CSV table of C-alpha atoms in Angstrom, one decimal:
chain,number,residue,atom,x,y,z
A,1,MET,CA,5.9,-4.5,-38.0
A,2,LYS,CA,6.6,-1.1,-38.3
A,3,TYR,CA,9.6,0.7,-36.9
A,4,ILE,CA,9.7,4.4,-35.3
A,5,GLN,CA,13.0,6.0,-34.7
A,6,SER,CA,12.0,9.5,-34.0
A,7,ASP,CA,10.4,10.8,-30.8
A,8,LYS,CA,8.7,13.8,-33.0
A,9,ASN,CA,6.8,11.1,-34.8
A,10,PRO,CA,3.0,12.0,-34.4
A,11,GLN,CA,2.3,8.5,-33.1
A,12,VAL,CA,4.8,8.8,-30.4
A,13,LYS,CA,3.6,12.3,-29.5
A,14,GLN,CA,-0.1,10.6,-29.2
A,15,TRP,CA,1.1,7.9,-27.0
A,16,LYS,CA,3.0,10.1,-24.5
A,17,LYS,CA,-0.1,12.2,-24.2
A,18,LEU,CA,-1.7,9.1,-22.8
A,19,LEU,CA,0.4,9.5,-19.8
A,20,THR,CA,-2.3,12.3,-18.8
A,21,ARG,CA,-5.7,11.8,-17.6
A,22,LYS,CA,-7.0,14.5,-19.8
A,23,GLU,CA,-6.1,12.7,-23.0
A,24,ARG,CA,-7.0,9.2,-21.8
A,25,ASP,CA,-10.6,10.5,-21.0
A,26,LYS,CA,-10.6,12.4,-24.2
A,27,SER,CA,-9.3,9.5,-26.5
A,28,GLY,CA,-11.0,6.7,-24.4
A,29,THR,CA,-7.9,4.8,-24.6
A,30,TYR,CA,-4.9,4.2,-22.3
A,31,LEU,CA,-1.6,2.6,-21.9
A,32,VAL,CA,-0.5,-0.6,-20.1
A,33,GLU,CA,3.3,-1.4,-19.3
A,34,GLY,CA,4.9,-4.3,-18.8
A,35,PHE,CA,5.1,-8.2,-19.3
A,36,HIS,CA,2.3,-9.3,-17.0
A,37,LEU,CA,0.1,-6.3,-17.6
A,38,VAL,CA,0.0,-6.5,-21.5
A,39,GLU,CA,-0.2,-10.4,-21.3
A,40,GLU,CA,-3.5,-9.9,-19.0
A,41,ALA,CA,-4.7,-7.5,-21.6
A,42,LEU,CA,-4.3,-9.9,-24.3
A,43,VAL,CA,-6.7,-12.1,-22.7
A,44,MET,CA,-9.3,-9.5,-23.7
A,45,LYS,CA,-8.1,-9.2,-27.2
A,46,GLU,CA,-10.8,-6.9,-28.4
A,47,ASP,CA,-9.6,-4.1,-26.0
A,48,VAL,CA,-6.2,-4.0,-27.5
A,49,GLU,CA,-5.7,-1.6,-30.2
A,50,GLU,CA,-2.1,-2.0,-30.7
A,51,ILE,CA,1.4,-3.2,-28.9
A,52,ILE,CA,4.3,-1.2,-28.6
A,53,LEU,CA,7.8,-2.9,-28.2
A,54,SER,CA,11.2,-1.4,-27.5
A,55,GLU,CA,13.7,-2.6,-30.0
A,56,LYS,CA,15.8,-4.1,-27.0
A,57,THR,CA,12.7,-6.1,-25.9
A,58,GLU,CA,11.7,-9.6,-27.6
A,59,MET,CA,8.2,-10.4,-28.0
A,60,PRO,CA,7.8,-13.6,-25.6
A,61,PRO,CA,7.4,-16.7,-27.6
A,62,GLY,CA,3.9,-18.1,-27.8
A,63,TRP,CA,1.9,-15.1,-27.2
A,64,ASP,CA,-1.0,-14.9,-29.3
A,65,TYR,CA,-1.6,-11.2,-30.5
A,66,GLY,CA,-3.5,-12.4,-33.5
A,67,SER,CA,-3.8,-9.2,-36.0
A,68,ILE,CA,-3.1,-6.6,-33.2
A,69,PRO,CA,-0.5,-4.0,-34.9
A,70,VAL,CA,3.1,-4.0,-33.5
A,71,THR,CA,5.3,-1.1,-33.6
A,72,VAL,CA,8.9,-1.3,-32.4
A,73,VAL,CA,10.4,1.8,-31.3
A,74,THR,CA,13.8,2.9,-30.0
A,75,ASP,CA,14.9,2.4,-26.5
A,76,GLU,CA,14.9,6.3,-25.9
A,77,ILE,CA,11.1,6.3,-27.0
A,78,SER,CA,10.1,3.3,-24.8
A,79,ARG,CA,11.7,5.2,-21.8
A,80,GLN,CA,9.7,8.1,-22.5
A,81,LEU,CA,6.6,6.1,-22.6
A,82,ALA,CA,7.4,4.4,-19.3
A,83,ASP,CA,5.9,5.3,-15.9
A,84,THR,CA,8.5,2.8,-14.1
A,85,GLU,CA,12.3,3.8,-13.8
A,86,THR,CA,13.5,0.4,-15.4
A,87,THR,CA,10.8,-0.3,-17.9
A,88,GLN,CA,10.6,-3.8,-19.5
A,89,GLY,CA,9.9,-1.9,-22.9
A,90,ILE,CA,6.5,-3.4,-23.8
A,91,PHE,CA,3.3,-1.7,-23.8
A,92,ALA,CA,-0.1,-1.9,-25.3
A,93,VAL,CA,-2.7,0.8,-26.0
A,94,CYS,CA,-6.1,-0.4,-24.9
A,95,SER,CA,-9.8,1.1,-25.3
A,96,GLN,CA,-11.5,1.8,-22.2
A,97,PRO,CA,-14.3,-0.6,-22.0
A,98,LYS,CA,-17.9,0.6,-22.1
A,99,GLN,CA,-19.0,-1.6,-19.2
A,100,SER,CA,-22.6,-1.8,-17.7
A,101,ILE,CA,-23.5,-4.0,-14.9
A,102,THR,CA,-27.1,-5.3,-14.9
A,103,SER,CA,-26.9,-8.4,-12.6
A,104,GLY,CA,-24.1,-7.8,-10.1
A,105,LYS,CA,-24.5,-8.8,-6.3
A,106,THR,CA,-21.5,-7.6,-4.8
A,107,TYR,CA,-19.7,-4.2,-5.3
A,108,LEU,CA,-16.8,-2.0,-4.0
A,109,LEU,CA,-17.8,1.7,-4.2
A,110,ILE,CA,-14.6,4.1,-3.7
A,111,ASP,CA,-15.2,7.7,-2.8
A,112,SER,CA,-12.1,10.3,-3.4
A,113,VAL,CA,-9.4,7.8,-2.9
A,114,GLN,CA,-6.2,9.7,-3.9
A,115,ASP,CA,-3.4,7.5,-3.5
A,116,PRO,CA,-2.7,5.3,-7.0
A,117,GLY,CA,-1.4,2.4,-5.1
A,118,ASN,CA,-4.3,2.5,-2.7
A,119,LEU,CA,-6.9,2.4,-5.5
A,120,GLY,CA,-5.0,-0.2,-7.5
A,121,THR,CA,-4.5,-2.4,-4.4
A,122,MET,CA,-8.2,-2.0,-3.6
A,123,ILE,CA,-9.2,-3.1,-7.3
A,124,ARG,CA,-6.8,-6.1,-6.8
A,125,THR,CA,-8.8,-7.1,-3.3
A,126,ALA,CA,-11.9,-6.7,-5.0
A,127,ASP,CA,-10.9,-9.3,-7.6
A,128,ALA,CA,-9.4,-11.5,-5.1
A,129,ALA,CA,-12.7,-11.3,-3.1
A,130,GLY,CA,-14.7,-12.5,-6.2
A,131,LEU,CA,-16.7,-9.1,-6.5
A,132,ASP,CA,-18.9,-8.1,-9.5
A,133,ALA,CA,-17.8,-4.6,-9.9
A,134,VAL,CA,-15.7,-1.9,-8.6
A,135,ILE,CA,-17.4,1.7,-9.0
A,136,VAL,CA,-15.1,4.9,-8.5
A,137,GLY,CA,-16.5,7.9,-7.7
A,138,LYS,CA,-15.7,11.4,-8.9
A,139,GLY,CA,-12.5,13.0,-6.6
A,140,SER,CA,-10.6,10.0,-7.0
A,141,VAL,CA,-7.5,9.2,-8.9
A,142,ASP,CA,-8.0,8.0,-12.6
A,143,ILE,CA,-8.6,4.4,-12.7
A,144,TYR,CA,-6.3,4.2,-15.9
A,145,ASN,CA,-3.3,5.8,-14.1
A,146,PRO,CA,-0.3,3.9,-14.7
A,147,LYS,CA,0.4,3.3,-10.9
A,148,VAL,CA,-3.2,2.3,-10.4
A,149,LEU,CA,-2.9,-0.2,-13.2
A,150,ARG,CA,0.6,-1.7,-11.7
A,151,SER,CA,-0.8,-2.0,-8.0
A,152,ALA,CA,-3.9,-3.8,-9.3
A,153,GLN,CA,-1.7,-6.4,-11.2
A,154,GLY,CA,-4.1,-7.1,-14.1
A,155,SER,CA,-7.4,-7.0,-12.3
A,156,HIS,CA,-8.9,-4.4,-14.5
A,157,PHE,CA,-9.1,-7.2,-17.1
A,158,HIS,CA,-10.8,-9.6,-14.5
A,159,LEU,CA,-13.7,-7.5,-13.6
A,160,PRO,CA,-15.7,-4.2,-14.4
A,161,VAL,CA,-13.9,-1.1,-13.0
A,162,LEU,CA,-16.1,2.0,-13.7
A,163,SER,CA,-16.0,5.5,-12.9
A,164,GLY,CA,-19.6,6.4,-11.7
A,165,ASP,CA,-21.8,8.7,-9.8
A,166,LEU,CA,-21.7,7.0,-6.5
A,167,THR,CA,-25.0,9.0,-5.1
A,168,GLU,CA,-26.8,7.3,-8.0
A,169,TRP,CA,-25.1,3.9,-7.7
A,170,ILE,CA,-26.0,3.9,-3.9
A,171,ASP,CA,-29.9,4.8,-4.8
A,172,LYS,CA,-29.9,2.1,-7.6
A,173,LEU,CA,-28.4,-0.7,-5.0
A,174,VAL,CA,-30.7,0.3,-2.1
A,175,ALA,CA,-33.7,0.3,-4.5
A,176,GLU,CA,-32.5,-3.3,-5.7
A,177,ASN,CA,-32.4,-4.4,-1.9
A,178,ILE,CA,-28.7,-4.6,-1.8
A,179,PRO,CA,-27.3,-3.7,1.4
A,180,VAL,CA,-24.9,-0.7,1.0
A,181,TYR,CA,-22.3,-0.7,4.0
A,182,GLY,CA,-20.4,2.6,4.3
A,183,THR,CA,-17.4,3.0,6.5
A,184,ALA,CA,-16.8,5.6,9.3
A,185,LEU,CA,-14.6,6.0,12.2
A,186,GLU,CA,-17.5,6.5,14.5
A,187,ASN,CA,-21.5,6.3,14.6
A,188,GLY,CA,-21.5,3.3,13.1
A,189,ALA,CA,-21.8,-0.5,14.2
A,190,VAL,CA,-18.6,-2.8,14.7
A,191,PHE,CA,-18.2,-4.6,11.3
A,192,THR,CA,-18.6,-8.1,13.0
A,193,GLU,CA,-22.1,-7.2,13.5
A,194,ALA,CA,-23.0,-6.9,10.0
A,195,ALA,CA,-25.4,-9.6,8.8
A,196,ALA,CA,-24.5,-12.1,6.1
A,197,ALA,CA,-25.9,-11.5,3.0
A,198,GLU,CA,-25.2,-12.8,-0.5
A,199,SER,CA,-25.1,-9.4,-2.0
A,200,PHE,CA,-23.6,-6.2,-0.5
A,201,ALA,CA,-21.8,-3.1,-1.7
A,202,LEU,CA,-19.1,-1.7,0.6
A,203,LEU,CA,-18.4,2.0,0.2
A,204,VAL,CA,-15.0,3.2,1.3
A,205,GLY,CA,-13.4,6.8,1.3
A,206,ASN,CA,-10.8,9.3,1.0
A,207,GLU,CA,-7.4,8.5,3.0
A,208,GLY,CA,-7.7,11.5,5.3
A,209,SER,CA,-11.3,12.7,5.5
A,210,GLY,CA,-13.0,9.3,5.0
A,211,VAL,CA,-16.2,8.9,3.1
A,212,ASN,CA,-18.4,12.1,2.3
A,213,LYS,CA,-20.9,12.6,4.8
A,214,GLU,CA,-23.8,12.9,2.2
A,215,LEU,CA,-23.0,9.6,1.0
A,216,LEU,CA,-22.7,8.0,4.4
A,217,ALA,CA,-26.3,9.4,5.2
A,218,LYS,CA,-27.7,7.2,2.0
A,219,THR,CA,-26.3,3.9,3.2
A,220,THR,CA,-28.1,0.9,4.6
A,221,GLN,CA,-25.6,0.8,7.8
A,222,ASN,CA,-22.3,2.4,8.6
A,223,LEU,CA,-19.6,-0.2,9.9
A,224,TYR,CA,-16.3,0.9,11.6
A,225,ILE,CA,-13.2,-1.5,12.4
A,226,PRO,CA,-12.4,-1.1,16.1
A,227,ILE,CA,-8.9,0.1,16.9
A,228,TYR,CA,-7.6,-1.9,19.7
A,229,GLY,CA,-4.0,-0.1,19.8
A,230,ASN,CA,-2.9,3.4,19.2
A,231,SER,CA,-2.8,4.0,15.8
A,232,GLU,CA,-5.4,6.5,14.7
A,233,SER,CA,-6.8,4.6,11.6
A,234,LEU,CA,-6.3,1.8,9.2
A,235,ASN,CA,-5.0,2.2,5.8
A,236,VAL,CA,-7.9,2.5,3.5
A,237,ALA,CA,-6.7,-0.5,1.4
A,238,VAL,CA,-6.5,-2.8,4.4
A,239,ALA,CA,-9.6,-1.7,5.9
A,240,ALA,CA,-11.6,-2.5,2.7
A,241,GLY,CA,-9.6,-6.0,2.5
A,242,ILE,CA,-10.6,-6.7,6.1
A,243,LEU,CA,-14.4,-5.7,5.4
A,244,LEU,CA,-14.8,-7.4,2.0
A,245,TYR,CA,-13.4,-10.7,3.3
A,246,TYR,CA,-15.6,-10.3,6.4
A,247,LEU,CA,-18.6,-9.8,4.4
A,248,LYS,CA,-17.8,-12.4,2.1
A,249,THR,CA,-16.9,-15.2,4.6
A,250,ALA,CA,-19.2,-14.2,7.6
A,251,LYS,CA,-21.9,-16.7,8.6
B,1,MET,CA,19.4,27.3,19.8
B,2,LYS,CA,22.4,26.4,17.5
B,3,TYR,CA,22.1,27.6,13.9
B,4,ILE,CA,23.9,26.0,11.2
B,5,GLN,CA,24.2,27.5,7.5
B,6,SER,CA,26.8,25.2,6.2
B,7,ASP,CA,26.2,21.9,4.9
B,8,LYS,CA,29.8,21.0,5.2
B,9,ASN,CA,29.2,21.3,8.8
B,10,PRO,CA,30.4,17.8,10.4
B,11,GLN,CA,26.8,17.3,12.1
B,12,VAL,CA,24.9,18.0,9.0
B,13,LYS,CA,27.1,15.5,7.2
B,14,GLN,CA,26.3,13.1,10.1
B,15,TRP,CA,22.4,13.5,9.8
B,16,LYS,CA,22.7,12.9,6.3
B,17,LYS,CA,24.3,9.8,6.6
B,18,LEU,CA,21.3,8.5,8.8
B,19,LEU,CA,19.5,8.3,5.4
B,20,THR,CA,21.6,5.1,4.8
B,21,ARG,CA,20.7,1.9,6.7
B,22,LYS,CA,24.5,1.3,7.5
B,23,GLU,CA,25.0,4.3,9.4
B,24,ARG,CA,21.5,3.8,11.1
B,25,ASP,CA,22.9,0.5,12.1
B,26,LYS,CA,26.2,1.7,13.3
B,27,SER,CA,25.1,4.5,15.2
B,28,GLY,CA,21.9,2.8,16.7
B,29,THR,CA,19.9,6.0,15.8
B,30,TYR,CA,17.6,7.2,13.0
B,31,LEU,CA,15.8,10.3,11.5
B,32,VAL,CA,12.1,11.0,11.8
B,33,GLU,CA,10.7,13.5,9.5
B,34,GLY,CA,7.4,15.9,9.7
B,35,PHE,CA,5.2,17.2,12.3
B,36,HIS,CA,3.3,14.2,12.7
B,37,LEU,CA,6.1,11.6,13.3
B,38,VAL,CA,8.3,14.2,15.2
B,39,GLU,CA,5.1,14.7,17.7
B,40,GLU,CA,4.7,11.0,18.1
B,41,ALA,CA,8.5,10.8,18.7
B,42,LEU,CA,8.2,13.4,21.5
B,43,VAL,CA,5.9,11.1,23.4
B,44,MET,CA,8.7,8.9,24.1
B,45,LYS,CA,10.9,11.6,25.2
B,46,GLU,CA,14.0,9.7,26.2
B,47,ASP,CA,14.3,8.4,22.6
B,48,VAL,CA,14.6,11.8,21.0
B,49,GLU,CA,18.3,13.0,21.0
B,50,GLU,CA,17.8,16.3,19.1
B,51,ILE,CA,15.4,18.2,17.0
B,52,ILE,CA,16.3,20.0,13.6
B,53,LEU,CA,14.1,22.7,12.4
B,54,SER,CA,14.5,24.4,9.0
B,55,GLU,CA,14.7,28.2,9.4
B,56,LYS,CA,11.3,28.4,7.3
B,57,THR,CA,9.5,26.2,9.9
B,58,GLU,CA,8.0,27.4,13.4
B,59,MET,CA,8.1,24.8,16.1
B,60,PRO,CA,4.6,24.1,16.9
B,61,PRO,CA,3.3,26.2,19.9
B,62,GLY,CA,2.4,24.0,22.7
B,63,TRP,CA,5.2,21.3,22.3
B,64,ASP,CA,6.7,20.1,25.2
B,65,TYR,CA,10.4,19.2,24.0
B,66,GLY,CA,11.7,19.7,27.5
B,67,SER,CA,15.7,19.7,27.4
B,68,ILE,CA,15.9,18.2,24.0
B,69,PRO,CA,18.3,20.3,22.1
B,70,VAL,CA,17.2,22.2,18.7
B,71,THR,CA,19.2,23.1,16.0
B,72,VAL,CA,17.9,25.4,13.3
B,73,VAL,CA,19.4,24.9,9.7
B,74,THR,CA,19.0,26.3,6.5
B,75,ASP,CA,16.1,25.4,4.1
B,76,GLU,CA,18.7,23.9,1.7
B,77,ILE,CA,20.2,21.7,4.5
B,78,SER,CA,16.7,20.8,5.4
B,79,ARG,CA,15.8,19.7,1.9
B,80,GLN,CA,19.2,17.6,2.1
B,81,LEU,CA,17.9,15.6,4.9
B,82,ALA,CA,14.3,15.0,3.8
B,83,ASP,CA,13.0,11.9,2.2
B,84,THR,CA,10.1,13.5,1.0
B,85,GLU,CA,9.6,16.1,-2.0
B,86,THR,CA,8.1,18.7,-0.2
B,87,THR,CA,9.6,18.5,3.4
B,88,GLN,CA,7.9,20.1,6.4
B,89,GLY,CA,11.2,20.9,7.6
B,90,ILE,CA,11.1,19.5,10.8
B,91,PHE,CA,13.2,16.3,12.1
B,92,ALA,CA,14.1,14.3,15.1
B,93,VAL,CA,17.3,12.2,15.7
B,94,CYS,CA,16.1,9.2,17.7
B,95,SER,CA,17.8,6.5,19.3
B,96,GLN,CA,16.7,2.9,18.3
B,97,PRO,CA,15.0,1.5,21.6
B,98,LYS,CA,16.4,-1.7,23.1
B,99,GLN,CA,13.5,-3.6,23.4
B,100,SER,CA,13.0,-6.9,25.0
B,101,ILE,CA,9.6,-8.8,25.1
B,102,THR,CA,8.8,-11.0,28.0
B,103,SER,CA,5.2,-11.2,28.4
B,104,GLY,CA,3.7,-10.7,24.8
B,105,LYS,CA,0.5,-12.6,23.7
B,106,THR,CA,0.1,-11.6,20.0
B,107,TYR,CA,2.8,-10.9,17.5
B,108,LEU,CA,3.4,-10.2,13.7
B,109,LEU,CA,6.5,-11.8,12.4
B,110,ILE,CA,7.6,-10.2,9.0
B,111,ASP,CA,9.8,-12.4,6.7
B,112,SER,CA,11.9,-10.6,3.9
B,113,VAL,CA,9.2,-7.9,3.0
B,114,GLN,CA,10.8,-5.5,0.5
B,115,ASP,CA,8.6,-2.8,0.0
B,116,PRO,CA,8.9,-0.1,2.6
B,117,GLY,CA,5.2,0.9,2.2
B,118,ASN,CA,4.1,-2.5,2.8
B,119,LEU,CA,6.2,-2.9,5.9
B,120,GLY,CA,5.0,0.4,7.2
B,121,THR,CA,1.5,-0.3,6.5
B,122,MET,CA,1.8,-3.6,8.4
B,123,ILE,CA,3.4,-1.9,11.2
B,124,ARG,CA,0.5,0.5,11.4
B,125,THR,CA,-1.9,-2.5,11.1
B,126,ALA,CA,-0.3,-4.4,14.0
B,127,ASP,CA,-0.6,-1.5,16.1
B,128,ALA,CA,-4.2,-0.9,15.1
B,129,ALA,CA,-5.1,-4.6,16.0
B,130,GLY,CA,-3.7,-4.1,19.3
B,131,LEU,CA,-0.8,-6.7,18.9
B,132,ASP,CA,2.1,-6.7,21.6
B,133,ALA,CA,4.8,-6.8,19.0
B,134,VAL,CA,6.2,-6.9,15.5
B,135,ILE,CA,9.4,-8.8,14.7
B,136,VAL,CA,11.0,-8.2,11.3
B,137,GLY,CA,13.4,-10.7,10.2
B,138,LYS,CA,16.4,-10.8,8.0
B,139,GLY,CA,16.2,-9.9,4.4
B,140,SER,CA,13.4,-7.3,5.2
B,141,VAL,CA,13.8,-3.5,4.6
B,142,ASP,CA,15.3,-1.6,7.4
B,143,ILE,CA,12.4,-0.8,10.0
B,144,TYR,CA,13.9,2.6,10.3
B,145,ASN,CA,13.7,3.5,6.6
B,146,PRO,CA,12.2,6.9,6.0
B,147,LYS,CA,9.4,5.4,3.9
B,148,VAL,CA,8.8,2.7,6.5
B,149,LEU,CA,8.5,5.4,9.3
B,150,ARG,CA,6.0,7.6,7.1
B,151,SER,CA,3.8,4.6,6.1
B,152,ALA,CA,3.8,3.3,9.8
B,153,GLN,CA,2.2,7.1,11.0
B,154,GLY,CA,4.0,7.0,14.3
B,155,SER,CA,3.1,3.2,15.3
B,156,HIS,CA,7.0,2.7,15.7
B,157,PHE,CA,6.2,4.8,19.0
B,158,HIS,CA,3.3,2.8,20.0
B,159,LEU,CA,4.6,-0.9,20.0
B,160,PRO,CA,7.9,-2.6,20.1
B,161,VAL,CA,9.2,-3.3,16.2
B,162,LEU,CA,12.1,-5.2,16.5
B,163,SER,CA,14.8,-6.8,14.3
B,164,GLY,CA,15.0,-10.7,15.1
B,165,ASP,CA,15.8,-13.8,14.1
B,166,LEU,CA,12.5,-15.6,13.0
B,167,THR,CA,13.9,-19.1,13.3
B,168,GLU,CA,14.5,-18.4,17.1
B,169,TRP,CA,11.5,-16.4,17.5
B,170,ILE,CA,9.2,-19.5,16.1
B,171,ASP,CA,10.7,-21.9,18.4
B,172,LYS,CA,10.6,-19.6,21.3
B,173,LEU,CA,6.8,-18.9,20.8
B,174,VAL,CA,5.6,-22.6,20.2
B,175,ALA,CA,7.6,-23.5,23.1
B,176,GLU,CA,5.3,-21.2,25.1
B,177,ASN,CA,2.3,-22.6,23.6
B,178,ILE,CA,1.7,-19.7,21.5
B,179,PRO,CA,0.3,-20.8,18.2
B,180,VAL,CA,2.3,-19.5,15.2
B,181,TYR,CA,0.3,-19.2,12.1
B,182,GLY,CA,2.0,-19.1,8.7
B,183,THR,CA,0.7,-17.9,5.5
B,184,ALA,CA,0.9,-20.0,2.3
B,185,LEU,CA,-0.8,-19.9,-1.1
B,186,GLU,CA,-1.2,-23.7,-0.7
B,187,ASN,CA,-0.9,-26.6,1.6
B,188,GLY,CA,-2.5,-24.7,4.4
B,189,ALA,CA,-5.9,-24.3,6.1
B,190,VAL,CA,-8.5,-21.7,5.1
B,191,PHE,CA,-7.9,-18.9,7.5
B,192,THR,CA,-11.4,-19.1,8.8
B,193,GLU,CA,-10.7,-22.5,10.2
B,194,ALA,CA,-8.0,-21.3,12.5
B,195,ALA,CA,-9.0,-21.9,16.1
B,196,ALA,CA,-9.9,-18.7,18.3
B,197,ALA,CA,-7.0,-17.9,20.8
B,198,GLU,CA,-6.1,-15.2,23.2
B,199,SER,CA,-2.6,-15.6,22.1
B,200,PHE,CA,-1.2,-16.0,18.5
B,201,ALA,CA,1.7,-15.0,16.1
B,202,LEU,CA,1.0,-14.4,12.6
B,203,LEU,CA,3.9,-14.8,10.1
B,204,VAL,CA,3.9,-13.2,6.5
B,205,GLY,CA,6.4,-13.1,4.1
B,206,ASN,CA,8.0,-12.0,0.9
B,207,GLU,CA,5.7,-10.1,-1.7
B,208,GLY,CA,6.7,-12.3,-4.6
B,209,SER,CA,7.9,-15.7,-2.8
B,210,GLY,CA,5.8,-15.5,0.2
B,211,VAL,CA,7.2,-17.2,3.6
B,212,ASN,CA,10.6,-19.0,3.5
B,213,LYS,CA,9.7,-22.6,3.4
B,214,GLU,CA,12.0,-23.8,6.2
B,215,LEU,CA,10.0,-21.0,8.4
B,216,LEU,CA,6.5,-22.4,7.2
B,217,ALA,CA,7.8,-26.1,8.3
B,218,LYS,CA,8.2,-24.9,11.9
B,219,THR,CA,4.7,-23.0,12.5
B,220,THR,CA,1.8,-24.4,14.4
B,221,GLN,CA,-0.5,-24.4,11.3
B,222,ASN,CA,-0.3,-22.7,8.0
B,223,LEU,CA,-3.2,-20.6,6.8
B,224,TYR,CA,-4.4,-19.2,3.3
B,225,ILE,CA,-7.0,-16.7,2.2
B,226,PRO,CA,-9.1,-18.1,-0.5
B,227,ILE,CA,-9.1,-16.4,-4.0
B,228,TYR,CA,-12.5,-16.0,-5.3
B,229,GLY,CA,-11.8,-14.1,-8.4
B,230,ASN,CA,-9.0,-14.0,-10.9
B,231,SER,CA,-6.2,-12.1,-9.2
B,232,GLU,CA,-3.2,-14.4,-8.3
B,233,SER,CA,-2.9,-13.1,-4.9
B,234,LEU,CA,-3.4,-10.5,-2.2
B,235,ASN,CA,-1.0,-7.6,-1.6
B,236,VAL,CA,0.8,-8.9,1.9
B,237,ALA,CA,-0.4,-6.0,3.8
B,238,VAL,CA,-4.0,-6.5,3.0
B,239,ALA,CA,-3.4,-10.1,3.7
B,240,ALA,CA,-1.9,-9.3,7.0
B,241,GLY,CA,-4.9,-6.9,7.9
B,242,ILE,CA,-7.5,-9.7,7.0
B,243,LEU,CA,-5.7,-12.4,9.1
B,244,LEU,CA,-4.8,-10.2,12.1
B,245,TYR,CA,-8.5,-9.1,12.3
B,246,TYR,CA,-9.9,-12.4,11.7
B,247,LEU,CA,-7.6,-13.8,14.6
B,248,LYS,CA,-8.5,-10.7,16.8
B,249,THR,CA,-12.3,-11.2,16.6
B,250,ALA,CA,-13.0,-14.8,15.6
B,251,LYS,CA,-15.4,-16.4,18.1
């Protein structure tokens, strides 16, 4: 095990850069933090490049990390790498998987969602609902943002989560006869009118402005969730949950 | 309009104390922040005791605040009262409504939810689903916490949101023949087996440990949402949304 004491060390500097989207995009890697997420990452060992451990943190007994290099750092460096206020002092550098989907039947498409908690919660919900993939369009928060990873609670390691061009994806899915359901506050059908289908894609959008109109124009059908009370709308992650579970369990 | 320049002013000190639950409980008042929430509060004028405005903020034209006193404060004081990083510089001190529910048919009961975003989102969802009241049990975050108010986006002013004893509420609702559905990860029925009913209460619980077992033992039936993928659970606010909309729209 290597031991690094100085935060001037080039490797430490490189890890810290992974807190920015720019460097994550450039390097094709990202940082996960905390026992739960590192443990989930280790299930996909080929994607874990290295483990970083605070000198105050013990590697949990029984973890099989094979030949993955482990570096021990000072508590101070550990805190510099952390996105949380009280870090557990364990991190993994992971490579961003090159994923391609050829035989998916159920998708969540996400357009311009800004809040990392919302994006992460939707990835977690898509995982729970057993979807085949999540496709995140341009204008959304980075899928490897630390808060997205935390809110998703490990679901990044359970199903493909891809950045992609939603226009192309909708064309492709419609061509494959997979119904694509947009979500809109108006000019749609009540969601409970959607026909049951083994395959579907659900398209949700920005917290304030909803799904881009050009994308909505390309969908098979647009759905809305009725508001029975006085709130103006639902939180996007709650709306995605209601619709995904409806589409999965509709008869 | 009064103008206060010193943050040593006793009124400023009292407002700042409203950032703590202790003082909110003691005074029976709370602070709302931002144009949207103050505007929503003004719909219920009798509950708004005063409005506080930063010297850098203009009162929106057309707002009808009647005889409610308005105090202008320095930008520095405004920032001290703010829970957000970039405050809009408008606040209202509201009295906590004394609400009693006698003829409700649909309820959301919340046990020990810790995250203010989750609690606020559930209040917003209960409003959207047209419920009659939200009852928040002991051990939950304060319903007048600034982040709860923000996540609820004004729904506190749309339906009764009460602190209450959940044991007593469940007994009362069951005695009124209102089915009370608990939520559990196991030992329940799949939610889609719940019978349609005009009246119901849904009971959701803590993010980590779920609903207290003693409460679950008192419900009419306990429900679970199937996990089709590999995530361990759903976010509690997403789960509440799925179940509330199922119960509202089930046939």
